[in-house]
CSV table of C-alpha atoms and ligand atoms in Angstrom, one decimal:
chain,number,residue,atom,x,y,z
A,1,MET,CA,204.7,-58.5,134.5
A,2,LYS,CA,206.7,-59.4,131.3
A,3,ILE,CA,205.5,-58.0,128.1
A,4,PRO,CA,206.7,-60.1,125.1
A,5,LEU,CA,207.7,-58.8,121.7
A,6,SER,CA,205.1,-61.1,120.0
A,7,ALA,CA,202.5,-63.6,120.9
A,8,PRO,CA,200.4,-66.0,118.9
A,9,ASP,CA,196.6,-65.7,118.9
A,10,ILE,CA,195.2,-69.2,119.4
A,11,THR,CA,191.5,-69.7,120.2
A,12,GLU,CA,189.5,-72.8,121.2
A,13,ALA,CA,188.7,-73.3,117.4
A,14,GLU,CA,192.4,-73.9,116.7
A,15,ILE,CA,192.7,-76.3,119.7
A,16,ALA,CA,189.7,-78.2,118.6
A,17,ALA,CA,191.0,-78.5,115.0
A,18,VAL,CA,194.4,-79.9,116.1
A,19,THR,CA,192.7,-82.3,118.6
A,20,ARG,CA,190.4,-83.6,115.8
A,21,VAL,CA,193.5,-84.4,113.7
A,22,LEU,CA,195.0,-86.3,116.6
A,23,ARG,CA,192.0,-88.6,116.6
A,24,THR,CA,192.6,-89.7,113.0
A,25,PRO,CA,195.4,-91.9,111.6
A,26,HIS,CA,196.5,-89.1,109.2
A,27,LEU,CA,199.3,-87.0,110.8
A,28,SER,CA,201.2,-86.2,107.6
A,29,LEU,CA,200.3,-85.8,103.9
A,30,GLY,CA,196.6,-86.1,104.5
A,31,PRO,CA,193.4,-84.1,104.0
A,32,GLU,CA,194.3,-81.1,106.1
A,33,LEU,CA,197.3,-80.5,103.8
A,34,THR,CA,195.2,-80.6,100.7
A,35,ALA,CA,192.6,-78.3,102.2
A,36,PHE,CA,195.1,-75.8,103.6
A,37,GLU,CA,196.9,-75.5,100.3
A,38,GLN,CA,193.6,-75.1,98.4
A,39,GLU,CA,192.3,-72.5,100.8
A,40,PHE,CA,195.5,-70.6,100.8
A,41,ALA,CA,195.7,-70.6,97.0
A,42,ALA,CA,192.1,-69.4,96.8
A,43,TYR,CA,192.6,-66.6,99.3
A,44,HIS,CA,195.5,-65.3,97.1
A,45,ARG,CA,193.7,-66.0,93.8
A,46,VAL,CA,196.8,-68.0,92.7
A,47,PRO,CA,196.3,-71.5,91.2
A,48,HIS,CA,198.8,-73.4,93.3
A,49,ALA,CA,200.0,-73.4,96.9
A,50,VAL,CA,202.5,-75.9,98.4
A,51,ALA,CA,202.9,-76.1,102.1
A,52,VAL,CA,206.4,-76.5,103.5
A,53,SER,CA,208.0,-76.8,106.9
A,54,SER,CA,209.2,-73.1,107.2
A,55,GLY,CA,209.6,-69.9,105.3
A,56,THR,CA,213.3,-70.7,105.0
A,57,ALA,CA,212.5,-74.1,103.4
A,58,GLY,CA,210.1,-72.3,101.1
A,59,LEU,CA,212.8,-69.8,99.9
A,60,HIS,CA,215.2,-72.7,99.4
A,61,LEU,CA,212.7,-74.7,97.3
A,62,ALA,CA,211.6,-71.6,95.4
A,63,LEU,CA,215.2,-70.9,94.3
A,64,LEU,CA,215.8,-74.6,93.4
A,65,THR,CA,212.5,-74.8,91.5
A,66,LEU,CA,213.6,-71.8,89.3
A,67,GLY,CA,216.9,-73.4,88.6
A,68,ILE,CA,219.0,-70.9,90.5
A,69,GLY,CA,222.4,-72.1,91.5
A,70,PRO,CA,226.2,-71.7,91.2
A,71,GLY,CA,227.2,-68.8,89.0
A,72,HIS,CA,223.9,-66.9,89.5
A,73,GLU,CA,223.2,-63.8,91.5
A,74,VAL,CA,220.1,-63.0,93.3
A,75,ILE,CA,219.2,-59.4,94.4
A,76,LEU,CA,217.6,-58.9,97.8
A,77,PRO,CA,217.3,-56.2,100.4
A,78,ALA,CA,220.1,-55.7,102.9
A,79,PHE,CA,217.5,-54.8,105.5
A,80,THR,CA,215.8,-58.1,106.1
A,81,PHE,CA,215.9,-61.4,108.0
A,82,VAL,CA,219.1,-63.5,107.4
A,83,ALA,CA,217.1,-66.5,106.1
A,84,VAL,CA,216.6,-64.7,102.8
A,85,ALA,CA,220.4,-64.5,102.1
A,86,ASN,CA,221.0,-67.9,103.6
A,87,ALA,CA,218.6,-69.6,101.1
A,88,VAL,CA,220.5,-68.0,98.2
A,89,LEU,CA,223.8,-69.3,99.6
A,90,GLN,CA,222.3,-72.7,100.2
A,91,VAL,CA,221.7,-73.2,96.5
A,92,GLY,CA,225.2,-72.0,95.7
A,93,ALA,CA,224.2,-68.6,94.2
A,94,LYS,CA,225.5,-65.2,95.3
A,95,PRO,CA,223.3,-62.9,97.4
A,96,VAL,CA,223.6,-59.3,96.1
A,97,LEU,CA,222.3,-56.8,98.5
A,98,ALA,CA,220.4,-53.7,97.4
A,99,ASP,CA,219.4,-50.6,99.4
A,100,ILE,CA,216.0,-49.8,100.6
A,101,ASP,CA,213.5,-47.0,100.4
A,102,ALA,CA,213.5,-44.9,103.6
A,103,THR,CA,209.7,-44.8,104.0
A,104,THR,CA,208.6,-48.3,103.1
A,105,LEU,CA,211.8,-50.0,104.2
A,106,ASN,CA,211.5,-52.1,101.1
A,107,LEU,CA,213.8,-52.6,98.1
A,108,ASP,CA,214.6,-49.3,96.3
A,109,PRO,CA,214.0,-50.1,92.6
A,110,ALA,CA,216.8,-47.7,91.6
A,111,SER,CA,219.3,-49.6,93.8
A,112,VAL,CA,218.1,-52.9,92.4
A,113,GLU,CA,218.8,-51.7,88.8
A,114,GLU,CA,222.3,-50.7,89.8
A,115,LYS,CA,223.0,-54.2,91.1
A,116,ILE,CA,221.9,-56.1,87.9
A,117,THR,CA,224.7,-57.9,86.1
A,118,PRO,CA,224.7,-60.5,83.3
A,119,ARG,CA,224.7,-63.2,86.1
A,120,THR,CA,221.6,-61.9,87.8
A,121,ARG,CA,218.7,-64.4,87.7
A,122,ALA,CA,216.2,-63.3,90.3
A,123,ILE,CA,215.0,-60.5,92.6
A,124,ILE,CA,213.6,-61.4,96.0
A,125,ALA,CA,211.1,-58.7,96.9
A,126,VAL,CA,210.6,-58.9,100.6
A,127,HIS,CA,207.4,-57.2,101.9
A,128,THR,CA,209.2,-56.0,105.0
A,129,PHE,CA,207.1,-55.6,108.2
A,130,GLY,CA,203.9,-56.2,106.1
A,131,ILE,CA,204.3,-53.2,103.8
A,132,PRO,CA,204.2,-54.4,100.2
A,133,ALA,CA,207.3,-53.6,98.1
A,134,ASP,CA,206.9,-51.5,94.9
A,135,ILE,CA,205.3,-54.3,92.8
A,136,ASP,CA,204.9,-52.2,89.7
A,137,ALA,CA,208.6,-51.1,89.5
A,138,LEU,CA,210.0,-54.5,90.5
A,139,LEU,CA,207.8,-56.4,88.0
A,140,ASP,CA,208.9,-53.9,85.3
A,141,ILE,CA,212.5,-54.5,86.0
A,142,ALA,CA,212.1,-58.3,86.2
A,143,ARG,CA,210.3,-58.3,82.8
A,144,ARG,CA,212.7,-56.0,81.1
A,145,ASP,CA,215.8,-57.9,82.2
A,146,ASN,CA,214.2,-61.4,82.0
A,147,LEU,CA,214.6,-62.1,85.7
A,148,PHE,CA,212.5,-64.1,88.1
A,149,LEU,CA,210.6,-62.2,90.7
A,150,ILE,CA,210.3,-64.1,94.0
A,151,GLU,CA,208.1,-62.5,96.6
A,152,ASP,CA,209.0,-63.0,100.2
A,153,ALA,CA,205.7,-62.4,101.9
A,154,CYS,CA,206.7,-64.1,105.1
A,155,GLU,CA,205.9,-60.9,107.0
A,156,ALA,CA,203.0,-59.7,104.9
A,157,ILE,CA,200.1,-62.2,104.7
A,158,GLY,CA,196.9,-60.3,103.7
A,159,ALA,CA,198.7,-57.2,102.6
A,160,GLU,CA,197.7,-55.8,99.2
A,161,TRP,CA,199.2,-53.9,96.3
A,162,ASN,CA,196.6,-51.9,94.4
A,163,SER,CA,197.8,-49.6,91.7
A,164,PRO,CA,196.2,-48.7,88.3
A,165,VAL,CA,198.6,-51.3,86.8
A,166,HIS,CA,198.6,-54.3,89.1
A,167,SER,CA,196.4,-55.2,92.0
A,168,GLY,CA,196.1,-58.2,94.4
A,169,ARG,CA,197.3,-59.7,97.6
A,170,ALA,CA,201.0,-59.7,98.5
A,171,GLY,CA,202.4,-63.0,97.1
A,172,SER,CA,200.2,-63.1,94.0
A,173,PHE,CA,202.5,-61.2,91.6
A,174,GLY,CA,205.9,-63.0,91.5
A,175,HIS,CA,206.7,-66.2,89.7
A,176,LEU,CA,206.8,-67.7,93.1
A,177,ALA,CA,206.0,-66.3,96.6
A,178,VAL,CA,206.9,-67.5,100.0
A,179,PHE,CA,205.1,-67.2,103.4
A,180,GLY,CA,206.2,-68.2,106.9
A,181,PHE,CA,204.1,-69.2,109.9
A,182,TYR,CA,206.5,-68.9,112.8
A,183,PRO,CA,204.6,-67.9,116.0
A,184,ASN,CA,205.6,-64.2,115.8
A,185,LYS,CA,203.7,-64.0,112.4
A,186,GLN,CA,200.2,-62.7,111.8
A,187,ILE,CA,199.0,-66.3,111.6
A,188,THR,CA,201.0,-69.3,112.8
A,189,THR,CA,201.3,-73.1,112.4
A,190,GLY,CA,204.0,-73.3,115.1
A,191,GLU,CA,206.6,-73.8,112.4
A,192,GLY,CA,205.6,-73.7,108.7
A,193,GLY,CA,205.5,-72.0,105.4
A,194,MET,CA,203.8,-71.9,102.0
A,195,VAL,CA,204.9,-71.3,98.5
A,196,LEU,CA,202.5,-69.9,95.9
A,197,ALA,CA,203.0,-70.8,92.2
A,198,HIS,CA,201.3,-69.8,89.0
A,199,ASP,CA,202.9,-72.5,86.8
A,200,PRO,CA,201.8,-76.1,87.4
A,201,VAL,CA,205.3,-77.3,86.5
A,202,HIS,CA,206.7,-75.2,89.4
A,203,ALA,CA,204.0,-76.6,91.7
A,204,ASP,CA,204.9,-80.2,90.9
A,205,ARG,CA,208.6,-79.5,91.3
A,206,LEU,CA,207.9,-77.8,94.7
A,207,ARG,CA,205.8,-80.8,95.8
A,208,SER,CA,208.5,-83.2,94.7
A,209,LEU,CA,211.4,-81.3,96.4
A,210,ARG,CA,209.6,-81.0,99.7
A,211,ASN,CA,209.0,-84.7,99.8
A,212,GLN,CA,212.3,-86.4,99.1
A,213,GLY,CA,212.1,-85.9,95.4
A,214,ARG,CA,208.9,-87.9,95.0
A,215,LEU,CA,206.8,-86.6,92.1
A,216,PRO,CA,203.1,-86.3,92.9
A,217,GLY,CA,201.6,-89.7,92.5
A,218,ALA,CA,205.0,-91.5,92.7
A,219,GLY,CA,205.6,-94.5,95.0
A,220,TRP,CA,207.1,-93.9,98.5
A,221,LEU,CA,210.4,-95.3,97.3
A,222,ASP,CA,210.5,-93.7,93.9
A,223,HIS,CA,212.7,-90.6,93.9
A,224,SER,CA,213.1,-88.7,90.6
A,225,GLU,CA,215.6,-86.2,92.0
A,226,PRO,CA,217.4,-85.4,95.2
A,227,GLY,CA,214.9,-83.8,97.6
A,228,TYR,CA,214.3,-82.8,101.2
A,229,ASN,CA,211.9,-83.5,104.0
A,230,TYR,CA,210.2,-80.1,104.1
A,231,ARG,CA,206.7,-81.4,104.7
A,232,LEU,CA,204.2,-79.7,107.0
A,233,SER,CA,202.3,-82.0,109.4
A,234,GLU,CA,198.5,-82.4,109.4
A,235,LEU,CA,198.5,-80.9,112.9
A,236,ALA,CA,200.2,-77.7,111.6
A,237,CYS,CA,197.9,-77.6,108.5
A,238,ALA,CA,194.8,-77.9,110.7
A,239,LEU,CA,196.0,-75.1,112.9
A,240,GLY,CA,196.9,-73.0,109.8
A,241,ARG,CA,193.4,-73.5,108.3
A,242,VAL,CA,191.7,-72.1,111.3
A,243,GLN,CA,194.1,-69.2,111.5
A,244,LEU,CA,193.6,-68.4,107.9
A,245,THR,CA,189.8,-68.2,108.4
A,246,ARG,CA,190.5,-65.7,111.3
A,247,LEU,CA,192.8,-63.5,109.3
A,248,HIS,CA,189.9,-61.1,108.6
A,249,GLU,CA,189.6,-60.4,112.4
A,250,ILE,CA,193.3,-60.6,113.2
A,251,LEU,CA,194.5,-58.0,110.7
A,252,PRO,CA,192.1,-55.2,111.8
A,253,LEU,CA,193.1,-55.8,115.4
A,254,ARG,CA,196.8,-55.4,114.5
A,255,ALA,CA,196.1,-52.3,112.5
A,256,SER,CA,194.2,-50.8,115.5
A,257,ALA,CA,197.1,-51.6,117.7
A,258,ALA,CA,199.5,-49.9,115.4
A,259,GLN,CA,197.2,-46.8,115.2
A,260,CYS,CA,197.1,-46.8,119.0
A,261,TYR,CA,200.9,-46.8,119.3
A,262,ASN,CA,201.2,-44.0,116.7
A,263,ASN,CA,198.7,-41.9,118.8
A,264,LEU,CA,200.5,-42.5,122.0
A,265,LEU,CA,203.9,-41.8,120.6
A,266,ALA,CA,203.1,-38.8,118.4
A,267,GLY,CA,204.9,-35.5,118.7
A,268,VAL,CA,208.4,-36.5,119.7
A,269,ASP,CA,211.0,-34.7,117.7
A,270,ASP,CA,212.8,-37.0,115.3
A,271,LEU,CA,211.1,-40.2,116.6
A,272,ILE,CA,210.1,-41.8,113.3
A,273,LEU,CA,206.8,-43.8,113.6
A,274,PRO,CA,205.9,-46.4,111.1
A,275,PRO,CA,203.5,-45.1,108.4
A,276,LEU,CA,199.8,-46.2,108.9
A,277,ALA,CA,199.1,-45.8,105.2
A,278,VAL,CA,201.2,-45.9,102.1
A,279,SER,CA,200.0,-45.2,98.6
A,280,HIS,CA,198.8,-48.2,96.5
A,281,ARG,CA,199.1,-50.5,99.6
A,282,THR,CA,197.0,-52.1,102.2
A,283,LEU,CA,199.3,-53.0,105.1
A,284,SER,CA,199.3,-56.2,107.1
A,285,TRP,CA,201.0,-55.4,110.5
A,286,PHE,CA,203.8,-57.8,111.4
A,287,VAL,CA,205.8,-55.8,113.9
A,288,TYR,CA,205.7,-52.3,115.2
A,289,VAL,CA,209.1,-50.7,114.7
A,290,VAL,CA,210.0,-47.1,115.5
A,291,GLN,CA,213.2,-45.3,114.6
A,292,ILE,CA,214.7,-43.5,117.7
A,293,PRO,CA,215.9,-39.9,117.3
A,294,ASN,CA,219.3,-39.6,115.6
A,295,SER,CA,220.6,-37.6,118.6
A,296,ILE,CA,220.2,-40.8,120.7
A,297,ALA,CA,221.1,-43.4,118.0
A,298,ARG,CA,224.5,-41.6,117.5
A,299,GLN,CA,225.5,-41.8,121.2
A,300,THR,CA,227.6,-44.8,122.1
A,301,ASN,CA,225.1,-47.3,123.6
A,302,GLY,CA,222.3,-44.8,123.1
A,303,ARG,CA,219.9,-47.4,121.8
A,304,ALA,CA,221.1,-50.0,124.3
A,305,ARG,CA,220.3,-47.6,127.1
A,306,ILE,CA,216.7,-47.2,125.9
A,307,ARG,CA,216.4,-51.0,125.6
A,308,GLN,CA,217.8,-51.5,129.0
A,309,ALA,CA,215.3,-48.9,130.5
A,310,LEU,CA,212.4,-50.8,128.9
A,311,GLU,CA,213.8,-54.2,129.9
A,312,GLU,CA,213.9,-53.1,133.5
A,313,GLN,CA,210.2,-52.6,133.3
A,314,GLY,CA,209.7,-56.1,131.8
A,315,ILE,CA,209.2,-54.8,128.3
A,316,ALA,CA,210.8,-56.8,125.5
A,317,THR,CA,212.2,-55.0,122.5
A,318,GLY,CA,213.9,-56.1,119.2
A,319,LEU,CA,216.3,-54.6,116.7
A,320,TYR,CA,214.7,-55.6,113.4
A,321,PHE,CA,217.1,-55.7,111.4
A,322,PRO,CA,220.9,-55.3,111.5
A,323,PRO,CA,222.2,-54.8,107.9
A,324,LEU,CA,222.8,-58.2,106.4
A,325,HIS,CA,226.3,-57.1,105.3
A,326,ARG,CA,227.2,-56.5,108.9
A,327,GLN,CA,226.1,-60.0,110.0
A,328,PRO,CA,229.2,-62.0,110.9
A,329,ALA,CA,227.7,-65.0,109.2
A,330,LEU,CA,227.5,-63.2,105.9
A,331,GLY,CA,229.8,-60.2,105.8
A,332,ALA,CA,232.5,-61.4,103.4
A,333,SER,CA,230.1,-63.2,101.0
A,334,VAL,CA,228.1,-60.1,100.5
A,335,GLY,CA,230.7,-57.4,100.3
A,336,GLY,CA,232.8,-57.1,103.5
A,337,SER,CA,233.5,-54.1,105.7
A,338,GLY,CA,234.1,-51.7,102.8
A,339,PHE,CA,230.6,-52.3,101.4
A,340,HIS,CA,228.0,-49.6,102.2
A,341,LEU,CA,224.3,-49.1,101.7
A,342,PRO,CA,223.5,-45.7,103.3
A,343,VAL,CA,219.7,-46.0,103.9
A,344,THR,CA,219.9,-49.5,105.3
A,345,GLU,CA,222.7,-48.6,107.6
A,346,SER,CA,221.0,-45.4,108.8
A,347,VAL,CA,217.6,-47.1,109.4
A,348,SER,CA,219.2,-50.1,111.0
A,349,SER,CA,221.0,-48.0,113.5
A,350,ARG,CA,217.8,-46.4,114.7
A,351,THR,CA,215.1,-49.2,114.8
A,352,LEU,CA,213.4,-50.4,117.9
A,353,ALA,CA,210.6,-53.0,117.7
A,354,LEU,CA,208.1,-52.7,120.5
A,355,PRO,CA,205.8,-55.4,121.9
A,356,PHE,CA,203.2,-56.0,119.3
A,357,PHE,CA,200.6,-58.8,118.9
A,358,THR,CA,197.0,-59.3,117.9
A,359,ARG,CA,195.5,-59.2,121.5
A,360,ILE,CA,197.8,-56.5,123.0
A,361,THR,CA,195.6,-54.3,125.2
A,362,THR,CA,195.5,-50.5,125.2
A,363,GLU,CA,196.7,-50.5,128.8
A,364,THR,CA,199.8,-52.5,127.8
A,365,GLN,CA,200.4,-50.2,124.9
A,366,SER,CA,200.1,-47.1,127.1
A,367,PHE,CA,202.5,-48.6,129.6
A,368,VAL,CA,205.1,-49.4,126.9
A,369,ALA,CA,204.6,-46.0,125.3
A,370,GLN,CA,205.1,-44.2,128.6
A,371,ALA,CA,208.2,-46.2,129.4
A,372,LEU,CA,209.7,-45.4,125.9
A,373,LEU,CA,208.8,-41.7,126.2
A,374,ALA,CA,210.4,-41.5,129.6
A,375,ALA,CA,213.5,-43.3,128.4
A,376,LEU,CA,213.8,-41.0,125.4
A,377,GLN,CA,213.8,-38.0,127.7
A,378,THR,CA,216.6,-39.2,129.9
A,379,LYS,CA,219.8,-37.8,128.7
B,1,PLP,C1,211.3,-61.9,105.4
B,1,PLP,C2,211.5,-63.3,106.0
B,1,PLP,N1,211.9,-64.2,105.2
B,1,PLP,C3,212.0,-65.5,105.7
B,1,PLP,C4,211.7,-65.8,107.0
B,1,PLP,C5,212.0,-67.2,107.4
B,1,PLP,O1,210.8,-67.9,107.9
B,1,PLP,P1,210.9,-69.1,108.9
B,1,PLP,O2,211.3,-68.5,110.2
B,1,PLP,O3,209.5,-69.7,108.9
B,1,PLP,O4,211.9,-70.0,108.3
B,1,PLP,C6,211.3,-64.8,107.8
B,1,PLP,C7,211.0,-65.2,109.2
B,1,PLP,O5,211.0,-64.6,110.2
B,1,PLP,C8,211.2,-63.5,107.4
B,1,PLP,O6,210.8,-62.5,108.2
């Protein structure tokens, strides 16, 4: 028996919706796209949603739409997926890495402030693992320094920030917000993404850029600016629409699974479990990531040994995330080997993602937990 790290939750309703599209002549830029965008915008109480081919494409277009390019700096967390930094590089701007908060694993606002220079144009607030970043603090910084706030909600659909100052769903606060629907996400379209916008000018620009620079309403061979093919097919949109309607059942199942793991793994000295509740936030569980005890993480191959023990029992694990400044693809462009962010480096050296998906059973979770507990006890 193999236990995967993630698995999509597809029902007969999704299969029927995709099949229905296949019986129509509209496979791209049709009614499913319009409906998916409208429903997604309504769910977030944001006026505009623009579907794109991936979260990465969404980040790229968000930066272009805000006019970010060469000579500009964009602050983002060092503890995140590489696509965030790559999108900044793709528009010719410089990714500037900030450190994270040890509890939420999100941007530490104090570190963000330290990184601001006259060239800073934007902050990308990633809602890592489905825990919202500190929206109040980051919006304050962005307003004070006249910066754009882009939310990367790829891992956090349905999460909420509710403080006395601001409240709403993750993705509803920034100038633009990006979502991703890869199959490991809470909802999937196979591949896909969405960008939320408050400003209709931004929405039009996003629609143009994702469709070869054709402004909405323009002819097929009328291109007002260089653009891309970042469209999302009708099949994907139909799938996404059904998934979105099921989010209200998906998120509680994932929250229960997280609670179950926390119960099973409680009481091990220095094994850090993810928080089940964080002030001002409603979480949307993306992955389940523990931090192994320091005594093991510090051993040469200590974490590799734990992974190997689980692998031998058919249990997949992941290392979300190595620090971006230690990725060979990025190292020099974000600071090189002399660059340090202590919290990111400490957390990254200890993380271990366990199998986690909407329909994971209690039996599977018990099996995984027992295997992990046994591996942690082996010296
Ligand atoms: C925080 C974050 N940003 C961006 C992306 C990129 O999304 P995609 O894989 O859809 O391009 C991901 C995907 O895993 C992500 O976790």
